Short mmCIF file of C-alpha atoms and ligand atoms in Angstrom, two decimals:
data_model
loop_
_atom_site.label_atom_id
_atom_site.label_comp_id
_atom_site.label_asym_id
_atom_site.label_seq_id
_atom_site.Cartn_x
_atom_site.Cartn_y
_atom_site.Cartn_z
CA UNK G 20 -6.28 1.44 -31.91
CA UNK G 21 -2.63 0.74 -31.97
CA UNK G 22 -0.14 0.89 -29.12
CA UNK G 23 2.92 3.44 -30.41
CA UNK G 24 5.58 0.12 -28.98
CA UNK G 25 3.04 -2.68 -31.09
CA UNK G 26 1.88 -5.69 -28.86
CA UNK G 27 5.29 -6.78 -28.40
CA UNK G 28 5.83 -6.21 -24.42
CA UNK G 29 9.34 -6.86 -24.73
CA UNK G 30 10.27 -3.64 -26.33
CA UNK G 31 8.75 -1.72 -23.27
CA UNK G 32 10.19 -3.77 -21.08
CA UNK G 33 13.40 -2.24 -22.08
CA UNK G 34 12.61 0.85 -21.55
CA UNK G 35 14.34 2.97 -18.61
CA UNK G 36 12.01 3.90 -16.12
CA UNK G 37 12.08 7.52 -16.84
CA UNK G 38 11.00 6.48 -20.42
CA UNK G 39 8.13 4.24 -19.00
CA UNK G 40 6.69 7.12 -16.95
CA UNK G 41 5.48 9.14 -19.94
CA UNK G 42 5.59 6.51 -22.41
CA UNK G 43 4.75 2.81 -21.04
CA UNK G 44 1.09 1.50 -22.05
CA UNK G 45 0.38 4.24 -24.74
CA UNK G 46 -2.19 3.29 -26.87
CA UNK G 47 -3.20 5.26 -29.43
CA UNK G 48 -6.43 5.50 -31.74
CA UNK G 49 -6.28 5.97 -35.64
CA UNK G 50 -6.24 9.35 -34.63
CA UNK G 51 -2.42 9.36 -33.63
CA UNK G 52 -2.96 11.31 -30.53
CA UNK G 53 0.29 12.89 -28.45
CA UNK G 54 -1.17 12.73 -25.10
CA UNK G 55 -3.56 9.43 -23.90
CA UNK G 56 -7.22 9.58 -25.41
CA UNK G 57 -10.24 9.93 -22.47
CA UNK G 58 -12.70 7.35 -22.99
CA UNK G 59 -15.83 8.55 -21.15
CA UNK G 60 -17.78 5.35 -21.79
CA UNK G 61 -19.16 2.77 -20.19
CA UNK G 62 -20.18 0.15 -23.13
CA UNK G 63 -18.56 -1.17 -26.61
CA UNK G 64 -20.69 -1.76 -29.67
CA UNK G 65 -19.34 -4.31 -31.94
CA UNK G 66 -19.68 -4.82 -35.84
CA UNK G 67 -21.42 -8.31 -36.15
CA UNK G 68 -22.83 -10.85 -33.55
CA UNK G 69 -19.97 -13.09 -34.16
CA UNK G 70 -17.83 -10.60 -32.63
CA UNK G 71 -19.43 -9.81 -29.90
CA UNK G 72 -19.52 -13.87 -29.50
CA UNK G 73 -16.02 -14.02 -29.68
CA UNK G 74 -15.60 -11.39 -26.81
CA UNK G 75 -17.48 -12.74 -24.44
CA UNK G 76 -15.94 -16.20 -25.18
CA UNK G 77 -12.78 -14.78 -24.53
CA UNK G 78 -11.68 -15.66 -27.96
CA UNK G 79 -11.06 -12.48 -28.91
CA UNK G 80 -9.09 -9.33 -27.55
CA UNK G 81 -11.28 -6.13 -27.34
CA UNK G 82 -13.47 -4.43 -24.41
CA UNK G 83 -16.90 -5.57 -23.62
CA UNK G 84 -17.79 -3.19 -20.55
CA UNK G 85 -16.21 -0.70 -18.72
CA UNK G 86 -16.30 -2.91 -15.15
CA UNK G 87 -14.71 -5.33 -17.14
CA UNK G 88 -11.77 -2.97 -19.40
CA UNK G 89 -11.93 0.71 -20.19
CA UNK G 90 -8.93 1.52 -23.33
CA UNK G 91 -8.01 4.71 -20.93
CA UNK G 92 -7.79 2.66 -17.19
CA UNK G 93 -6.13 -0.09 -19.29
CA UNK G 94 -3.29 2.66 -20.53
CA UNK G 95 -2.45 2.98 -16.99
CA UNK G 96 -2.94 -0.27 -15.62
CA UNK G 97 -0.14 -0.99 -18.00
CA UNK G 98 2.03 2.09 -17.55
CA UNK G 99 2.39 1.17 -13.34
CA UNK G 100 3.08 -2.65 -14.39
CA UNK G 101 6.17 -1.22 -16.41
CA UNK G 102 6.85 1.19 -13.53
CA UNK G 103 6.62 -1.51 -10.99
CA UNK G 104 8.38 -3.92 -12.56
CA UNK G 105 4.91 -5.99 -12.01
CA UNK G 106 3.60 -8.86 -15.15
CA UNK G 107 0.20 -7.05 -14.58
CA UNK G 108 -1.65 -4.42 -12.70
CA UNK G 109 -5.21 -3.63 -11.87
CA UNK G 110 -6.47 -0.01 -11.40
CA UNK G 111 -8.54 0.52 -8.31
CA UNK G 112 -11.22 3.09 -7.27
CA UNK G 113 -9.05 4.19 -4.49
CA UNK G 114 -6.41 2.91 -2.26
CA UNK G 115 -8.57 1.12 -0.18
CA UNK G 116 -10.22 -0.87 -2.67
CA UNK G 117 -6.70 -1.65 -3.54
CA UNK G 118 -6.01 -3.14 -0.46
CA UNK G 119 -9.29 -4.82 0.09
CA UNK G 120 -9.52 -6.80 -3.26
CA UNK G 121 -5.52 -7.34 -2.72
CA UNK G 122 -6.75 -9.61 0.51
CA UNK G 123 -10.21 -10.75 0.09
CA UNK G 124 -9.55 -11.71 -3.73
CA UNK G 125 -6.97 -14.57 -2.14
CA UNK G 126 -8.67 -14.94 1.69
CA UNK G 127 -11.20 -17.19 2.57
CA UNK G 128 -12.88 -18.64 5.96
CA UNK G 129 -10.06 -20.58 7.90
CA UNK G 130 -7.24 -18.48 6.69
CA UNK G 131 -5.22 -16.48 8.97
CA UNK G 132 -3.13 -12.92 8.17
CA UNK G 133 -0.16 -11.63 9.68
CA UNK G 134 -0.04 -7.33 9.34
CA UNK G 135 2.31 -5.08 10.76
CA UNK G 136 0.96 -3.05 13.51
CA UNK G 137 1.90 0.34 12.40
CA UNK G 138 -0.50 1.02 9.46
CA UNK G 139 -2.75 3.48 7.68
CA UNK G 140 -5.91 3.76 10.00
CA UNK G 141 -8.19 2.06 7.28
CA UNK G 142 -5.82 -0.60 6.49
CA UNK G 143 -5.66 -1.50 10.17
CA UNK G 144 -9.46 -1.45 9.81
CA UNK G 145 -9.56 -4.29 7.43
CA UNK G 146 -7.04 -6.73 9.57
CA UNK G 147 -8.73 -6.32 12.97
CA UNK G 148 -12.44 -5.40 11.73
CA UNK G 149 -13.55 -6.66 8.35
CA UNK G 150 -11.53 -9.84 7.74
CA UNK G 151 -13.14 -11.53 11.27
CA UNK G 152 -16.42 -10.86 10.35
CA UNK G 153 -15.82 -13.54 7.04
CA UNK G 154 -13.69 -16.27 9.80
CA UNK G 155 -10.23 -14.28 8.90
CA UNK G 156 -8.03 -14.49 11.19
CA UNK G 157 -5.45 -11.82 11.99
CA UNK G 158 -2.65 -11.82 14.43
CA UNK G 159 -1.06 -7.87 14.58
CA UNK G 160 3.14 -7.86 15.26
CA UNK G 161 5.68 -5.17 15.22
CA UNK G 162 6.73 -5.19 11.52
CA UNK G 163 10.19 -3.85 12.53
CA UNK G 164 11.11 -7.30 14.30
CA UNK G 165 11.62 -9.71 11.93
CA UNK G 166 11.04 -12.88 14.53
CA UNK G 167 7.72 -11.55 14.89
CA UNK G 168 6.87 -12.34 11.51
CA UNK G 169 8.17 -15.84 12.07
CA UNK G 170 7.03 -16.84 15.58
CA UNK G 171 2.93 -15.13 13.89
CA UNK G 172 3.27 -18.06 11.50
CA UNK G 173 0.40 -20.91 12.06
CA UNK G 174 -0.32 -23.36 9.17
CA UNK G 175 -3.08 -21.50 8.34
CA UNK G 176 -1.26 -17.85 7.23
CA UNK G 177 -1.86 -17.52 4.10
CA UNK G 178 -1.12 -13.17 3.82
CA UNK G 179 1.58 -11.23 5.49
CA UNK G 180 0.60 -7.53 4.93
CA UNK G 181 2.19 -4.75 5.57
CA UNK G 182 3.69 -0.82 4.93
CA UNK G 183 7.48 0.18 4.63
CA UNK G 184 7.65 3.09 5.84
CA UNK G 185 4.61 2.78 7.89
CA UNK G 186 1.96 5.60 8.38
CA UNK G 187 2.16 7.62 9.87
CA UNK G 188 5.49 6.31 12.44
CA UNK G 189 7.70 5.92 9.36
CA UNK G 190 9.56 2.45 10.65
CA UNK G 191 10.25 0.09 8.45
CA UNK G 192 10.04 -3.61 7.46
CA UNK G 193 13.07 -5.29 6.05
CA UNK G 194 11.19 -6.53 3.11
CA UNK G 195 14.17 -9.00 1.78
CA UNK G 196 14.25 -10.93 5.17
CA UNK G 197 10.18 -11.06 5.91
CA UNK G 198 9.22 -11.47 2.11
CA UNK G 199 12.09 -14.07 1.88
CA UNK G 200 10.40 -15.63 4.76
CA UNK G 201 7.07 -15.71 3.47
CA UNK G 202 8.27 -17.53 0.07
CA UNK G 203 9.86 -20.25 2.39
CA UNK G 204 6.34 -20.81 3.89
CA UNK G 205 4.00 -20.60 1.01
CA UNK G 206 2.72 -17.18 2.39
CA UNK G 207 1.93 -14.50 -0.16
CA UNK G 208 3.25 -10.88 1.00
CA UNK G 209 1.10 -8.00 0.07
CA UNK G 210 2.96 -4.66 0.52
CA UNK G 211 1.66 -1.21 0.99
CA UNK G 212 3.73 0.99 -1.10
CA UNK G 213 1.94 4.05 -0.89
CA UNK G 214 4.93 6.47 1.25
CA UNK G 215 7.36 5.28 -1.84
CA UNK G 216 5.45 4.79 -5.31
CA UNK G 217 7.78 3.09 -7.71
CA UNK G 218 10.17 5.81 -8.11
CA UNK G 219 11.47 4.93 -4.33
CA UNK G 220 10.87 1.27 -4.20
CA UNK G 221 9.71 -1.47 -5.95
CA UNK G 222 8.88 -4.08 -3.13
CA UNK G 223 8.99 -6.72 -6.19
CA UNK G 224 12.95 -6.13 -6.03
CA UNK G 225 12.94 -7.21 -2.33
CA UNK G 226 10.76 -10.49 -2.99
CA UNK G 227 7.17 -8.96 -2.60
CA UNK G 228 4.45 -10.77 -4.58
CA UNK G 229 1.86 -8.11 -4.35
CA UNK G 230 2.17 -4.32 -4.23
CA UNK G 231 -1.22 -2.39 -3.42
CA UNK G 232 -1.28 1.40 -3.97
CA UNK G 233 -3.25 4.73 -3.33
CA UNK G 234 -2.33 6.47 -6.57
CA UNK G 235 -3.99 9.06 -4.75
CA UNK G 236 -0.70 9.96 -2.99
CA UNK G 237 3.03 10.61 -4.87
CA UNK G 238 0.94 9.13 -8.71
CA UNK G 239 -1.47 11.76 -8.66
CA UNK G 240 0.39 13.94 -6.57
CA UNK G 241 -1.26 16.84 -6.61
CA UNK G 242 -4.59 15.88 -4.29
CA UNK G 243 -7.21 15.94 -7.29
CA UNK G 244 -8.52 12.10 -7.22
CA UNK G 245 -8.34 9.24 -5.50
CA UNK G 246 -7.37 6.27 -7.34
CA UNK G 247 -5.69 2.99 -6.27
CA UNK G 248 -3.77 -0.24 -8.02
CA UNK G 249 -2.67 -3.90 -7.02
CA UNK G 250 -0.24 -5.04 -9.39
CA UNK G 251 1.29 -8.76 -8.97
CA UNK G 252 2.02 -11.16 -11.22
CA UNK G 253 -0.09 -12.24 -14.34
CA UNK G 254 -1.47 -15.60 -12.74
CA UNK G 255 -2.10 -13.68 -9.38
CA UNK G 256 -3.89 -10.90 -11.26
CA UNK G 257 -6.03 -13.65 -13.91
CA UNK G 258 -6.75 -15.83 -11.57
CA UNK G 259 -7.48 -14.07 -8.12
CA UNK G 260 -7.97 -10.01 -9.00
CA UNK G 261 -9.97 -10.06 -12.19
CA UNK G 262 -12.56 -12.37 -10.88
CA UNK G 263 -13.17 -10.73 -7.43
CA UNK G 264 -13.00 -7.24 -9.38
CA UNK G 265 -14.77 -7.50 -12.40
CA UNK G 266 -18.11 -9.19 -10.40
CA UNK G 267 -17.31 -6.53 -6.92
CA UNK G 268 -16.90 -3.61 -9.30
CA UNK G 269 -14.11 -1.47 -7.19
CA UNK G 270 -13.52 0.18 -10.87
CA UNK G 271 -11.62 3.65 -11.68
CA UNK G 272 -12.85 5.97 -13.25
CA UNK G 273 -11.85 6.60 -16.48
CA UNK G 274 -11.19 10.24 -15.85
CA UNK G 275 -9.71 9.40 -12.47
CA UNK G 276 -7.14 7.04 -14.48
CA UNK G 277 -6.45 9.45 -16.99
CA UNK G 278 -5.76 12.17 -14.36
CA UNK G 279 -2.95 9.68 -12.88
CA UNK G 280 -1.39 9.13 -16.05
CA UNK G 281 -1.14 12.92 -16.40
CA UNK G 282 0.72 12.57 -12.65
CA UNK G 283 2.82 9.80 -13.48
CA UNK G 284 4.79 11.58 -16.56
CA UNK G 285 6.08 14.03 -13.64
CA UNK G 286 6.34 11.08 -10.91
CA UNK G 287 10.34 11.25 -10.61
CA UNK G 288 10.88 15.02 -11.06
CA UNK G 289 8.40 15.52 -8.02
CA UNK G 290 9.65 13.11 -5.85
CA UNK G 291 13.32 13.98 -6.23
CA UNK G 292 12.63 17.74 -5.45
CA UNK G 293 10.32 17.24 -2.72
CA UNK G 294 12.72 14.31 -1.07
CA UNK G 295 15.24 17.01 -1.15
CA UNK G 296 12.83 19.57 0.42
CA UNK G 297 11.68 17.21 2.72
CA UNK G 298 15.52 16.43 3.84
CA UNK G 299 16.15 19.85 4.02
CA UNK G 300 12.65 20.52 6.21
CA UNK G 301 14.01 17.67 8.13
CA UNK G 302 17.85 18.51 9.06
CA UNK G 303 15.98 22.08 10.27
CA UNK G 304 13.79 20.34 12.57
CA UNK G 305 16.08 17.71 14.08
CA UNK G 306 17.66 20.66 15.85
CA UNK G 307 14.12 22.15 17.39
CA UNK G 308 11.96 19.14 17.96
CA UNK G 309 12.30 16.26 20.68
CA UNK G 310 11.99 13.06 18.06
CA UNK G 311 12.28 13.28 14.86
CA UNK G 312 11.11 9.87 12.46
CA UNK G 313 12.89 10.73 8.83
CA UNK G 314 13.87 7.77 6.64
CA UNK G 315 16.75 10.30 5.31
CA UNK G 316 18.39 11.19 8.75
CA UNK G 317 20.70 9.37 10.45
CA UNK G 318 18.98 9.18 13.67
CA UNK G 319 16.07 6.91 12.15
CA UNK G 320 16.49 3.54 13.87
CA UNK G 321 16.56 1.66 10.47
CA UNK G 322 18.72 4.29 8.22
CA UNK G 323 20.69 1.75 6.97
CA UNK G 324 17.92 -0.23 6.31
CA UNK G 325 16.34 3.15 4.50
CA UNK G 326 19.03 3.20 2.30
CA UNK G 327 19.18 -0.25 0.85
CA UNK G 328 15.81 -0.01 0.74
CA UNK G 329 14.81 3.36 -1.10
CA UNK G 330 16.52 4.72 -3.37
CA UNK G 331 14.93 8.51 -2.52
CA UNK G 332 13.98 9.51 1.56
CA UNK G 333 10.75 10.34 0.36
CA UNK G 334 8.72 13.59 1.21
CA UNK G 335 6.97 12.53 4.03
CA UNK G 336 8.29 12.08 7.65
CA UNK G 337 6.88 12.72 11.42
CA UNK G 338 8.11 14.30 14.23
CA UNK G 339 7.06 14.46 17.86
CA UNK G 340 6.42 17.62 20.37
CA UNK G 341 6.37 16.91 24.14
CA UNK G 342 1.98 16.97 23.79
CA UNK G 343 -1.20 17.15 21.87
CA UNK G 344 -1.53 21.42 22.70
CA UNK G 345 2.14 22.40 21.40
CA UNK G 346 1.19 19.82 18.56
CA UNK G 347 -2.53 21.99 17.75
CA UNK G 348 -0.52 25.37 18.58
CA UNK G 349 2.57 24.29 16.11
CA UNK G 350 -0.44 23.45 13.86
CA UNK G 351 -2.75 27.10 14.44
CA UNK G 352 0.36 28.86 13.95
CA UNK G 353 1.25 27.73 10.61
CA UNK G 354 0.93 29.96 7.54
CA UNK G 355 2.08 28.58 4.71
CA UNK G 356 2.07 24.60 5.39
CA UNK G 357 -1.56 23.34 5.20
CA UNK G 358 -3.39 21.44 7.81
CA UNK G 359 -4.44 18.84 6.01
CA UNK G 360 -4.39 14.77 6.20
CA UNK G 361 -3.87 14.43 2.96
CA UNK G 362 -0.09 13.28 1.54
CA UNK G 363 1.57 13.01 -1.47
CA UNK G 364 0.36 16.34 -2.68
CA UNK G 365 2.80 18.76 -4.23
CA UNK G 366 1.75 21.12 -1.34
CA UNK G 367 2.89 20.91 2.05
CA UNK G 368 0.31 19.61 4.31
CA UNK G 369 0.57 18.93 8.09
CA UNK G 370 -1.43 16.66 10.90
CA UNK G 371 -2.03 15.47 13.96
CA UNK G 372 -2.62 11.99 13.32
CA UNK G 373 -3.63 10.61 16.89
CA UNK G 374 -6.79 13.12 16.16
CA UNK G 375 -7.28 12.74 12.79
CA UNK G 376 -6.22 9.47 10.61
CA UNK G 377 -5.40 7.26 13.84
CA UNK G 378 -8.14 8.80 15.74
CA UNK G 379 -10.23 5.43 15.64
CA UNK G 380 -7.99 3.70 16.73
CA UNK G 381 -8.53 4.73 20.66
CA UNK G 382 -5.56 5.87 23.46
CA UNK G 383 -4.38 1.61 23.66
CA UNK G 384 -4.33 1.24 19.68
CA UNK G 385 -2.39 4.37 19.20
CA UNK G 386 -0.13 3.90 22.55
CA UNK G 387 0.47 0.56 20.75
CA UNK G 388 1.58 1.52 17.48
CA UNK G 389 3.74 4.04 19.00
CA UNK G 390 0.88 7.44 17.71
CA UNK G 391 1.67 9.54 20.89
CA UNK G 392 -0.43 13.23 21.28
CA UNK G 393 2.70 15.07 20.47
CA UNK G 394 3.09 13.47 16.91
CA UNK G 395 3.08 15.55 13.72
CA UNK G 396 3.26 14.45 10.11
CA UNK G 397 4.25 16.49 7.54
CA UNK G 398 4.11 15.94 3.60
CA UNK G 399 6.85 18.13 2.24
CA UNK G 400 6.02 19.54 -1.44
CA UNK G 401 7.37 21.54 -4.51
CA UNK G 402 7.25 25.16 -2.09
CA UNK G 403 11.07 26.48 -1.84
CA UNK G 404 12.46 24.93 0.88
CA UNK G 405 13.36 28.36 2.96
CA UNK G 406 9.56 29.34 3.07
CA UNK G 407 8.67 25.82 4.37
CA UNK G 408 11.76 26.55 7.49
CA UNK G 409 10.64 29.99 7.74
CA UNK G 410 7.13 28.72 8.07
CA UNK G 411 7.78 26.39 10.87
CA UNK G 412 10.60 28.40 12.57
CA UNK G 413 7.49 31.02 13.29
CA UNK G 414 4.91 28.43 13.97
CA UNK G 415 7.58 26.43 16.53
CA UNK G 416 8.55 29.83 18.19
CA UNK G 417 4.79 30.91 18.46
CA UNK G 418 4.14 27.34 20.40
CA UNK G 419 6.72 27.76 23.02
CA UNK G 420 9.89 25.85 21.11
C1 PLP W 15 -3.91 6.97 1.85
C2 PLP W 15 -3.44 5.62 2.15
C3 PLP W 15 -4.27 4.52 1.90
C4 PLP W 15 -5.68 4.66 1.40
O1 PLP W 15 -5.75 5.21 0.12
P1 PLP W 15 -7.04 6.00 -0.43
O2 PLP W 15 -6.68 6.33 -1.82
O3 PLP W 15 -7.25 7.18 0.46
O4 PLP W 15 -8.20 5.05 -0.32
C5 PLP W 15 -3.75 3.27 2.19
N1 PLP W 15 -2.51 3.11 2.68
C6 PLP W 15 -1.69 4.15 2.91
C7 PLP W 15 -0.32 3.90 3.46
C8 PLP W 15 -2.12 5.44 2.66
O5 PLP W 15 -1.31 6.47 2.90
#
């Protein structure tokens, strides 16, 4: 097999991004195949025993077993480095195994975490349930505050972790100041990119030493696997990922990887036409709906912030009703937007996150991270924008706005 840009990274590193997205990490077989090969297989068989030898001693390149490298996972392990501006990534089975073997892969007992509060459900699941259970401590602080993140600090922090913009209340962290601040300390930040992908944001650029996807979301982006990556930097990924992941096992799926390389090619055109619908989705609400939480609108609390910080709005933003039954009416009404929980799809889906995603979180957890009964998120897609305002002009009318 030969990669189409040699072994020599440097060349792809050159490479605009638009250029990486179909091309970065190709890796083609004496075939000479256009599109990335599908390698369906779990095990390698190898000429000689010295070879095999050599493999296993780590003396020479070439896969061994599929938990270990797969040619196909590998082609897009190396395609999101280039993306992300990362030395190395790891594909994931999902999101979160992303985030899990981003933290326990560096955590031990006697450690201690700082997370921003607002957080996908799961992720919020980790920090306050899993990581105590193995002597983890985690203290939980308003991400948007930067002296939070300082005065959390104990000798013992080893992780700040943390989403910009958050699910599903769309603040943000100011990653220069709080990653800056983490450096100074010896803490390593681990950043939830999922809202942004790449194409948006490249926490990296702001000081981040991990970034921890769902490729599920904007990479696939159009809601047929789930998938997940932690890219960081080549001694991170050696020396802390591979060993947690190739004995844990959170692997991808070949076809699952192959399907997000398929997604990645059209990353950029999908996000800049559905952050456009979104916007446009977005200026038609402001005027109908109490609160409205858009990274693109003025009125967001951290625009500025928003637009140092991504370079797109992104296609996914909340907005609040006055309660939970003009929320499920807005919702029952709807025609063309989907109720779904899903994001990052290239249909629009709607929810009611304070029932669905942040339901386990209880009345305090959700009053805390600011999840009130009115709140609706919506992931804006590829639709024409008119149908999407048509859609929700209806829907709004029909529950009493
Ligand atoms: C969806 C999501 C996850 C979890 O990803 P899965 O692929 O569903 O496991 C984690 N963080 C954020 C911000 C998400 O939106």
């Amino acid at each position: 097999m030969k990669k189409t840009t040699g072994q020599d990274r440097s060349i792809t590193r050159n490479w605009r991004a638009a250029t990486q997205a179909v091309r970065g990490g190709t890796w083609r077989s004496e075939h000479g195949e256009t599109s990335e090969a599908l390698y369906l297989t779990s095990g390698y068989t190898y000429d000689d025993a010295a070879t095999v030898a050599a493999r296993f001693a780590g003396e020479q390149d070439g896969m061994t077993y599929s938990r270990l490298q797969n040619p196909t996972v590998a082609m897009l392990e190396e395609r999101i480095a280039l993306m992300e501006g990362a030395e190395a990534c790891r594909a994931q089975a999902s999101g979160m195994a992303a985030m899990t073997a981003a933290l326990l892969c560096q955590l031990s007992a006697g450690d201690h975490v700082v997370a921003g509060k607002a957080a996908f459900g799961s992720c919020r699941w980790l920090v306050d349930s899993l990581l105590p259970r193995f002597g983890i401590e985690a203290t939980v602080i308003d991400g948007t505050v930067n002296a939070e993140w300082e005065a959390a600090i104990r000798p013992n922090t080893r992780v700040f972790f943390y989403e910009t913009p958050a699910n599903p209340t769309l603040e943000l962290v100011d990653m220069t100041h709080v990653n800056g601040l983490a450096r100074a300390h010896g803490i390593t930040t681990v950043v939830d990119n999922a809202f942004c992908s790449p194409v948006i944001q490249r926490p990296m650029d702001f000081g981040a030493d991990v970034v921890a996807y769902s490729a599920t979301k904007f990479m696939d982006g159009q809601g047929r696997v789930l998938a997940g990556a932690v890219c960081g930097s080549a001694q991170f990924i050696n020396d802390k990922l591979l060993p947690f992941h190739r004995n844990t096992g959170p692997n991808l799926a070949p076809f699952n990887a192959w399907v997000v390389l398929k997604g990645l090619e059209t990353l950029e055109l999908r996000l800049r036409q559905q952050s456009a619908n979104a916007l446009a989705v977005g200026r038609f609400l402001e005027g109908r709906v109490p609160r409205i939480m858009h990274p693109g609108l003025e009125s967001h609390p951290a625009f500025a912030l928003a637009q140092k910080q991504m370079s797109l709005p992104g296609a996914i933003f909340s907005f609040e009703l006055d309660t939970r039954e003009q929320a499920w009416a807005l919702l029952d009404a709807l025609e063309l937007i989907d109720i779904s929980n899903n994001i990052g799809d290239t249909r629009s889906l709607m929810c009611h996150p304070a029932t669905t995603t942040h339901h386990n979180m209880g009345p305090e957890g959700r009053a805390a991270m600011g999840v009130t009964d009115g709140m609706l998120r919506l992931n804006v897609g590829l639709e024409d924008p008119l149908d999407l305002i048509e859609d929700l002009d209806r829907a709004l009318a029909a529950a009493g706005l």
